[in-house]
PDB file of C-alpha atoms in Angstrom:
ATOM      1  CA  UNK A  17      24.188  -5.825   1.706  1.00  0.00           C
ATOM      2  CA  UNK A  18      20.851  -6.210   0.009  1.00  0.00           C
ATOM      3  CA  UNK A  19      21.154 -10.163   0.064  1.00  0.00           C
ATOM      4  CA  UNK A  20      21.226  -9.586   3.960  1.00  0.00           C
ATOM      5  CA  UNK A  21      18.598  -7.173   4.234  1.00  0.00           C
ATOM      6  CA  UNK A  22      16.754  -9.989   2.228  1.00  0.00           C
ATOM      7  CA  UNK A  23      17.525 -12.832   4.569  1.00  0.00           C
ATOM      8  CA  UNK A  24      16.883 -10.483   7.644  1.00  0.00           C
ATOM      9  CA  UNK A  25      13.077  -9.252   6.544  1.00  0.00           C
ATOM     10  CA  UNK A  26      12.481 -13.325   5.234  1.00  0.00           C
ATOM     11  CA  UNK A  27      13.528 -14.513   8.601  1.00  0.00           C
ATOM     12  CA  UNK A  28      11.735 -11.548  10.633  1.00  0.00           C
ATOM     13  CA  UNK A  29       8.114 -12.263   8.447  1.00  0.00           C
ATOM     14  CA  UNK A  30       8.490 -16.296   9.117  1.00  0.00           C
ATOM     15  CA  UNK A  31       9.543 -16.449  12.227  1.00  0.00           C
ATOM     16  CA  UNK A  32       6.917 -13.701  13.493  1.00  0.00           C
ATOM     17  CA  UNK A  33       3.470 -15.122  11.660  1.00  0.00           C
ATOM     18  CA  UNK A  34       1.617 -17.569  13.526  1.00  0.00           C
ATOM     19  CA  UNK A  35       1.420 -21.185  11.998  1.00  0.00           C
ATOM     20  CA  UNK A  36      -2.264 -20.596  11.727  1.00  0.00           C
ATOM     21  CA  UNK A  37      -4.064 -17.452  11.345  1.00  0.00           C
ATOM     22  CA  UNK A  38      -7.301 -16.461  13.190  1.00  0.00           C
ATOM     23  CA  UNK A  39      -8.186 -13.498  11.031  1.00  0.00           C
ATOM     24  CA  UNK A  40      -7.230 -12.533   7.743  1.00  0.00           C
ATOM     25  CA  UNK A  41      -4.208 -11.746   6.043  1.00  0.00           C
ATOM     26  CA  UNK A  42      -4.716  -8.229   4.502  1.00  0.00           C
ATOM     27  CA  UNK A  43      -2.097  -7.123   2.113  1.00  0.00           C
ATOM     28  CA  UNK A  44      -3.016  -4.450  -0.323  1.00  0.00           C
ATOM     29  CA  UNK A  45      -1.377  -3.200  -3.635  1.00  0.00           C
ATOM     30  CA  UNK A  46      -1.141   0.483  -5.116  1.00  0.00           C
ATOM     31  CA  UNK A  47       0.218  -0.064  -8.626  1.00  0.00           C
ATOM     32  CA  UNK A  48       1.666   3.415 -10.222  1.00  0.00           C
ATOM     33  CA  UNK A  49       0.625   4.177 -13.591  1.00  0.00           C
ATOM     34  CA  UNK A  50      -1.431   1.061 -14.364  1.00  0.00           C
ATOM     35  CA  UNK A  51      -4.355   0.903 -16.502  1.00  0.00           C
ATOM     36  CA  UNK A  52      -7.495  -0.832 -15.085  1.00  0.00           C
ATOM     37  CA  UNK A  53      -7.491  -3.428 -17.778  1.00  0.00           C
ATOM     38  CA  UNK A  54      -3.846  -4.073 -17.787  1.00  0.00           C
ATOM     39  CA  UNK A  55      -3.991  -6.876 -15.013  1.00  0.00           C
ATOM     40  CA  UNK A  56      -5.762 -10.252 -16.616  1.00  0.00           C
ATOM     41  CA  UNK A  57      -7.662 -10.537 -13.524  1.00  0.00           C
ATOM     42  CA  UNK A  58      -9.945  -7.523 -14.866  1.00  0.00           C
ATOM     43  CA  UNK A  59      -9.679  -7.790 -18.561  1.00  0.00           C
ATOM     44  CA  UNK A  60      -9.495 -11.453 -19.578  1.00  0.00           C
ATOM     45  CA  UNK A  61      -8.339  -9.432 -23.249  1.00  0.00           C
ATOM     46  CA  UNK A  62      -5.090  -8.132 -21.649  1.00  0.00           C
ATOM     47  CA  UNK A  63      -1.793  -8.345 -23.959  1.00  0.00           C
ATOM     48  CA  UNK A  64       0.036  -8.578 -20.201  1.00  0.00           C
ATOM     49  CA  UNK A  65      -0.102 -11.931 -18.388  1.00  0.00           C
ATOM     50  CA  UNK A  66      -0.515 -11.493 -14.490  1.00  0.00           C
ATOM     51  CA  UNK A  67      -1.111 -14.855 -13.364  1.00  0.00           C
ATOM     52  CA  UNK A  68       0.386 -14.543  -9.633  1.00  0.00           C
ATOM     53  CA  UNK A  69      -1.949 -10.895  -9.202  1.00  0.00           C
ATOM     54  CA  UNK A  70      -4.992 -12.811 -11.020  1.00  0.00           C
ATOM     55  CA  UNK A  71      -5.144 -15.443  -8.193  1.00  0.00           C
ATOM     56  CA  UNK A  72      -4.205 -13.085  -5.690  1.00  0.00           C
ATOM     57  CA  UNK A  73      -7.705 -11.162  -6.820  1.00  0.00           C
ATOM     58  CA  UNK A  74      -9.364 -14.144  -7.286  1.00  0.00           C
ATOM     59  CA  UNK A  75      -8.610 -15.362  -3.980  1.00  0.00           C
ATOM     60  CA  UNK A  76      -9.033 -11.847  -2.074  1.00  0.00           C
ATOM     61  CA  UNK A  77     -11.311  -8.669  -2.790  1.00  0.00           C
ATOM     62  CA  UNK A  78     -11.011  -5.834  -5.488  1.00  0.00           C
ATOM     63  CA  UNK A  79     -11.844  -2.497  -5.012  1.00  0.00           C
ATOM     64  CA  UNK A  80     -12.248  -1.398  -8.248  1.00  0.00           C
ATOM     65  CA  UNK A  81     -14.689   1.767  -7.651  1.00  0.00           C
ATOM     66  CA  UNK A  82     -11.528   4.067  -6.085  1.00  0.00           C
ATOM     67  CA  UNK A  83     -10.939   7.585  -7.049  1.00  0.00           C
ATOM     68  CA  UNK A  84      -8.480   9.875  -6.958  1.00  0.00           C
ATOM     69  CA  UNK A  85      -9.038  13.944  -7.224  1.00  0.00           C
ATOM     70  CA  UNK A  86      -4.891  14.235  -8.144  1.00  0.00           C
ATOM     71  CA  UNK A  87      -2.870  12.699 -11.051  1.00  0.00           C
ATOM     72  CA  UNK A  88       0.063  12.005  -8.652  1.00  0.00           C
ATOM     73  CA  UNK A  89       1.256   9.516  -6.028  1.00  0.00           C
ATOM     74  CA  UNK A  90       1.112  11.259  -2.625  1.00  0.00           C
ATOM     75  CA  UNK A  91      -1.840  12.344  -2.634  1.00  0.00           C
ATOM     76  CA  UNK A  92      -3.425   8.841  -3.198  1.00  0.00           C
ATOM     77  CA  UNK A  93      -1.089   7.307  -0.803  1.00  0.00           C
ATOM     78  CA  UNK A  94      -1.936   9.844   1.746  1.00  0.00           C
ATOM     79  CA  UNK A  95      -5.623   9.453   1.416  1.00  0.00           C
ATOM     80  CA  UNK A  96      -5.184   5.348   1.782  1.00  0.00           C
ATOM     81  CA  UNK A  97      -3.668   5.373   4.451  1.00  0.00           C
ATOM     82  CA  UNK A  98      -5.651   7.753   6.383  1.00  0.00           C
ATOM     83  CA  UNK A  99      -9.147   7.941   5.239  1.00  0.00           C
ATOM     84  CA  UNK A 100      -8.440  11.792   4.702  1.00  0.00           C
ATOM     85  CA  UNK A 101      -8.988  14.033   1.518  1.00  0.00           C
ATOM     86  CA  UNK A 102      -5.573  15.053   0.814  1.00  0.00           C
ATOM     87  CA  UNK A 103      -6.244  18.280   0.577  1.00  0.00           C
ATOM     88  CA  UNK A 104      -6.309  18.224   4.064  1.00  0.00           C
ATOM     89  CA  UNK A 105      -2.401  18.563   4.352  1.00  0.00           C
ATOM     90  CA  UNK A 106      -0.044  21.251   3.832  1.00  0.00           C
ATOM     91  CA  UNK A 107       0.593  20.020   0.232  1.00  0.00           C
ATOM     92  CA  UNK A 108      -1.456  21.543  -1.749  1.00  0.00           C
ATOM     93  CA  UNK A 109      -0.060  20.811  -5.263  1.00  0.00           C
ATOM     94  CA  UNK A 110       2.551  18.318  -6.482  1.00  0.00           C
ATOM     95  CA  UNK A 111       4.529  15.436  -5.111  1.00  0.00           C
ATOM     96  CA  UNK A 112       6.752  15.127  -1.257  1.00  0.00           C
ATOM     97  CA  UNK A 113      10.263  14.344  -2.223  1.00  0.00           C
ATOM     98  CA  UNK A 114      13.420  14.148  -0.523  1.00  0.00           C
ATOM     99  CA  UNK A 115      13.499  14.561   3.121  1.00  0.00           C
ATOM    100  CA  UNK A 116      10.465  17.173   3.066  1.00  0.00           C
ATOM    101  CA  UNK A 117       8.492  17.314   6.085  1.00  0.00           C
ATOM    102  CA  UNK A 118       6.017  14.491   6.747  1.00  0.00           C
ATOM    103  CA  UNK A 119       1.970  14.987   5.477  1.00  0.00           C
ATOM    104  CA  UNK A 120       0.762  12.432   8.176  1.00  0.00           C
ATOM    105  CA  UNK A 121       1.355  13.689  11.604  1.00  0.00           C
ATOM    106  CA  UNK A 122       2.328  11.410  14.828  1.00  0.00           C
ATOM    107  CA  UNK A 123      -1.316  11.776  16.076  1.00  0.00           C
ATOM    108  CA  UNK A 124      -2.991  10.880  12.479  1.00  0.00           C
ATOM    109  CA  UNK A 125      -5.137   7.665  13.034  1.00  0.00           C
ATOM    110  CA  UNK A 126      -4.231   5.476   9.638  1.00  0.00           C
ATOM    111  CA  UNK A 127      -5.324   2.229   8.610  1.00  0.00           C
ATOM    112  CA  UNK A 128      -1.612   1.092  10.365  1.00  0.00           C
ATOM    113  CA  UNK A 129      -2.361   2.401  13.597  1.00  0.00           C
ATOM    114  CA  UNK A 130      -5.986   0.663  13.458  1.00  0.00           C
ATOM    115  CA  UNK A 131      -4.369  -2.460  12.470  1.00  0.00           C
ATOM    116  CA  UNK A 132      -1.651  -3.027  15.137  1.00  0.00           C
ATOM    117  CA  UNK A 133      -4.520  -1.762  18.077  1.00  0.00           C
ATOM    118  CA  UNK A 134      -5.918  -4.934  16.610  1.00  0.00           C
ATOM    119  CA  UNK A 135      -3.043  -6.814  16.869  1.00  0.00           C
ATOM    120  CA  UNK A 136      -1.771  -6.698  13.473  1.00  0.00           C
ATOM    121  CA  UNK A 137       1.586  -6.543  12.563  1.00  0.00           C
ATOM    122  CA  UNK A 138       2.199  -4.008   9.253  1.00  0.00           C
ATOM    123  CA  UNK A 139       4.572  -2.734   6.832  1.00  0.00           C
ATOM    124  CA  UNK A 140       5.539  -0.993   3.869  1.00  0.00           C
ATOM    125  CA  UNK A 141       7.449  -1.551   0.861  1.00  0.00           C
ATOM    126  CA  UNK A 142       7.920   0.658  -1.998  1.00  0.00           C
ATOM    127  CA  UNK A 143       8.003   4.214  -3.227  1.00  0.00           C
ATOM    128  CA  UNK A 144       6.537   6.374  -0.239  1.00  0.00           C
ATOM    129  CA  UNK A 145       6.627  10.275  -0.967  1.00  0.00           C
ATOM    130  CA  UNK A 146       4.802  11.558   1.936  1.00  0.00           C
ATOM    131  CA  UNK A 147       8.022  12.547   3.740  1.00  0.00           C
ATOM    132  CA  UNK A 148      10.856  11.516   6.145  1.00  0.00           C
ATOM    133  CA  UNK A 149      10.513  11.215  10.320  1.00  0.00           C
TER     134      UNK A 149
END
């Protein structure tokens, strides 16, 4: 089952990019939990090697001036993808789980929505914790 799903979202990503691109890729990475100078690409010093995220960064942008005002996930992932303070939402103290009711409503304008009216196509992968739809 997951070596399908695999084949199905390799074959959906190459078969749907163009063979040249006339903007730029834009992929962007929320690590959990990591320390600024755990990646190579921002302490040379690091005890972890990150070779594949150093040329990534070296070869892209880093934001490295981001703040959060919460010590957990949602609220950063909420305020990423919508520009918002998440304090904005109904949450107001802990983390979405399960199928709880979504913080970003149908009308929100994210970064997703001002990608595809671009002509973008986007995704996500990962942990998400700002509820089902």
């Amino acid at each position: 089952m997951i070596m399908r799903f695999c084949i199905a979202l390799f074959l959906s990503v190459a078969l749907s990019s163009p063979a040249k691109a006339d903007r730029p890729n834009i992929v962007v990475i929320l690590a959990d939990d990591q320390g600024f100078g755990d990646v190579s690409a921002l302490n040379p010093e690091s005890k972890i090697s990150t070779p594949n995220i150093d040329r990534i960064a070296n070869e892209g942008m880093i934001f490295s001036d981001g703040h959060s005002s919460s010590s957990v996930c949602t609220p950063t992932r909420y305020s990423i993808l919508t520009g918002r303070y998440h304090w904005r939402t109904h949450l107001q103290r802990g983390v979405l789980g399960g199928f709880s009711r979504p913080l970003i409503s149908r009308d929100r304008l994210t970064i997703a929505s001002m990608l595809k009216a671009q002509g973008y196509h986007t995704g996500c992968f990962g942990k998400w914790h700002l509820g089902w739809d």
